[in-house]
XYZ file of C-alpha atoms in Angstrom:
186
model
C -37.275 96.446 -72.233
C -34.051 98.217 -72.954
C -32.939 100.705 -70.385
C -29.999 103.030 -69.639
C -27.769 102.896 -66.619
C -29.593 105.899 -65.264
C -33.020 104.176 -65.624
C -34.420 105.715 -68.848
C -36.162 103.590 -71.505
C -36.170 106.491 -74.027
C -34.719 109.991 -74.348
C -36.888 112.979 -73.457
C -38.479 112.980 -76.854
C -38.718 109.122 -77.195
C -35.210 108.701 -78.723
C -33.713 105.260 -78.606
C -30.588 105.887 -80.549
C -28.609 104.892 -77.504
C -29.694 101.187 -77.763
C -27.126 100.412 -80.461
C -23.687 100.737 -78.951
C -21.271 102.463 -81.313
C -18.072 100.853 -82.228
C -16.816 97.792 -84.059
C -19.627 95.217 -84.630
C -19.260 92.029 -82.607
C -21.243 89.147 -84.088
C -20.789 87.078 -80.901
C -22.186 89.828 -78.723
C -25.138 90.342 -81.006
C -25.847 86.622 -81.011
C -25.994 86.663 -77.168
C -28.657 89.300 -77.180
C -30.609 87.597 -79.997
C -30.533 84.216 -78.078
C -31.791 86.141 -74.918
C -34.701 87.556 -76.959
C -35.571 84.222 -78.617
C -35.594 82.305 -75.362
C -37.811 84.925 -73.733
C -40.243 85.163 -76.725
C -40.375 81.336 -77.044
C -41.749 81.132 -73.423
C -44.776 83.144 -74.538
C -47.696 82.912 -76.998
C -49.278 86.319 -76.565
C -47.868 89.758 -77.072
C -49.461 92.815 -75.442
C -48.805 96.212 -76.953
C -49.817 99.780 -76.540
C -51.472 101.274 -79.594
C -48.510 103.399 -80.544
C -46.229 100.402 -80.789
C -48.882 98.108 -82.278
C -48.621 99.383 -85.765
C -46.444 98.721 -88.756
C -43.313 100.239 -87.277
C -42.854 97.481 -84.690
C -44.902 94.420 -85.526
C -44.712 95.149 -89.267
C -40.992 95.281 -89.089
C -40.716 91.946 -87.452
C -43.294 90.334 -89.758
C -41.303 91.653 -92.678
C -38.106 90.112 -91.317
C -39.850 86.803 -90.787
C -41.254 86.698 -94.314
C -38.465 88.140 -96.373
C -35.105 88.049 -94.521
C -34.161 84.399 -93.562
C -30.498 85.426 -93.512
C -31.079 88.151 -90.913
C -29.633 87.029 -87.488
C -32.861 88.179 -85.947
C -34.917 85.871 -88.116
C -35.711 83.330 -85.359
C -36.957 86.105 -83.083
C -38.972 87.635 -85.944
C -40.730 84.308 -86.673
C -41.819 84.119 -83.001
C -43.025 87.693 -83.149
C -45.003 87.034 -86.315
C -46.626 83.873 -85.000
C -47.674 84.977 -81.530
C -51.168 86.334 -80.765
C -50.962 90.147 -80.625
C -53.274 92.455 -78.670
C -52.912 96.176 -78.881
C -54.607 98.297 -76.188
C -56.120 101.618 -77.207
C -58.561 104.158 -75.792
C -59.296 105.623 -79.258
C -58.892 103.011 -82.051
C -61.147 99.985 -82.584
C -58.940 98.485 -85.317
C -55.457 98.776 -86.679
C -54.224 98.436 -90.301
C -52.410 95.157 -89.415
C -54.982 92.282 -89.551
C -52.752 90.166 -87.293
C -53.295 92.541 -84.332
C -56.465 92.455 -82.200
C -57.465 95.757 -80.574
C -58.716 95.858 -77.056
C -60.594 98.824 -75.667
C -61.744 97.414 -72.324
C -60.544 98.249 -68.816
C -56.847 97.572 -68.851
C -56.712 95.726 -65.477
C -59.830 93.640 -66.127
C -58.774 92.534 -69.579
C -55.157 91.704 -68.691
C -56.318 89.708 -65.629
C -58.677 87.758 -67.836
C -55.902 87.128 -70.378
C -53.590 85.933 -67.547
C -56.289 83.463 -66.465
C -56.573 81.821 -69.956
C -54.702 78.634 -70.614
C -51.468 78.825 -72.586
C -47.946 80.119 -72.280
C -46.806 83.320 -70.740
C -47.781 86.772 -71.948
C -45.024 89.231 -72.981
C -45.339 92.998 -73.172
C -43.582 95.132 -75.817
C -44.912 98.444 -74.934
C -44.342 102.101 -75.138
C -43.497 103.951 -72.096
C -47.109 104.985 -71.242
C -48.520 101.522 -71.713
C -45.858 99.742 -69.702
C -46.163 102.441 -66.969
C -49.845 101.713 -66.766
C -49.345 98.008 -66.394
C -46.706 98.587 -63.656
C -48.954 101.036 -61.770
C -51.767 98.452 -61.829
C -49.471 95.710 -60.535
C -50.036 93.599 -63.634
C -46.411 92.685 -64.345
C -45.205 89.345 -62.896
C -41.605 89.378 -64.171
C -39.538 92.301 -65.423
C -36.852 91.628 -68.098
C -34.670 94.700 -68.380
C -31.651 94.880 -70.703
C -29.414 97.485 -69.081
C -27.196 99.281 -71.660
C -23.803 100.627 -70.624
C -24.827 104.306 -71.283
C -26.238 107.181 -69.296
C -28.215 109.785 -71.193
C -28.995 112.162 -68.253
C -32.670 112.720 -68.946
C -35.529 110.812 -70.493
C -38.564 108.708 -70.043
C -38.978 106.139 -67.281
C -41.555 103.282 -66.982
C -41.568 103.670 -63.230
C -43.744 106.466 -61.902
C -43.627 105.364 -58.284
C -41.492 103.263 -55.952
C -41.427 99.649 -56.956
C -39.334 97.080 -54.967
C -38.091 94.284 -57.156
C -35.942 91.270 -56.480
C -33.250 90.274 -58.938
C -33.912 86.584 -59.942
C -31.260 86.238 -62.621
C -28.746 88.197 -64.611
C -26.664 87.539 -67.675
C -23.827 89.788 -68.923
C -23.469 90.161 -72.609
C -20.100 90.661 -74.400
C -21.436 94.009 -75.669
C -21.478 95.362 -72.116
C -25.273 95.008 -71.849
C -26.765 93.087 -68.956
C -30.059 91.150 -69.105
C -31.747 91.194 -65.691
C -34.823 89.343 -64.659
C -36.639 90.855 -61.671
C -39.800 89.853 -59.796
C -42.002 92.096 -57.571
C -41.449 91.659 -53.887
């Protein structure tokens, strides 16, 4: 998940315009972030999403890149996103327009724990703030991958609603000034 220096994953109204650092494009810096994303996504075979992120805007975007934009530098990442099993959690919807996304309405803790017990690769979460916050509050996250952006926005939305002690396991600095950190719960 992308975050600001001051710990926000979105602006007060969900804005994420701060994720793209203004200035001269740096292909090498972009490739570092892409490689980080591809390596992380390749270690997984299932994507969990909140309902709001589970629609055409997120998954549809990556499926489109995978199908129609082989020249896009994000194409390897998009192929992984398109091929992974996708499960969107919702309290209100029983299906989504995208046939490649299963919808789950069961108890979040019970369903996620059952998924974690299935054979296969790791599970990755691309959530919205509320969904990820719910997973964190239920102690269902085993590893946190946070890309810290060199920007402070002063106010916004956080995925952490309570104190959570984490241990830094690894860190990589990108030429863009972003830092990819892997944390595990203590």
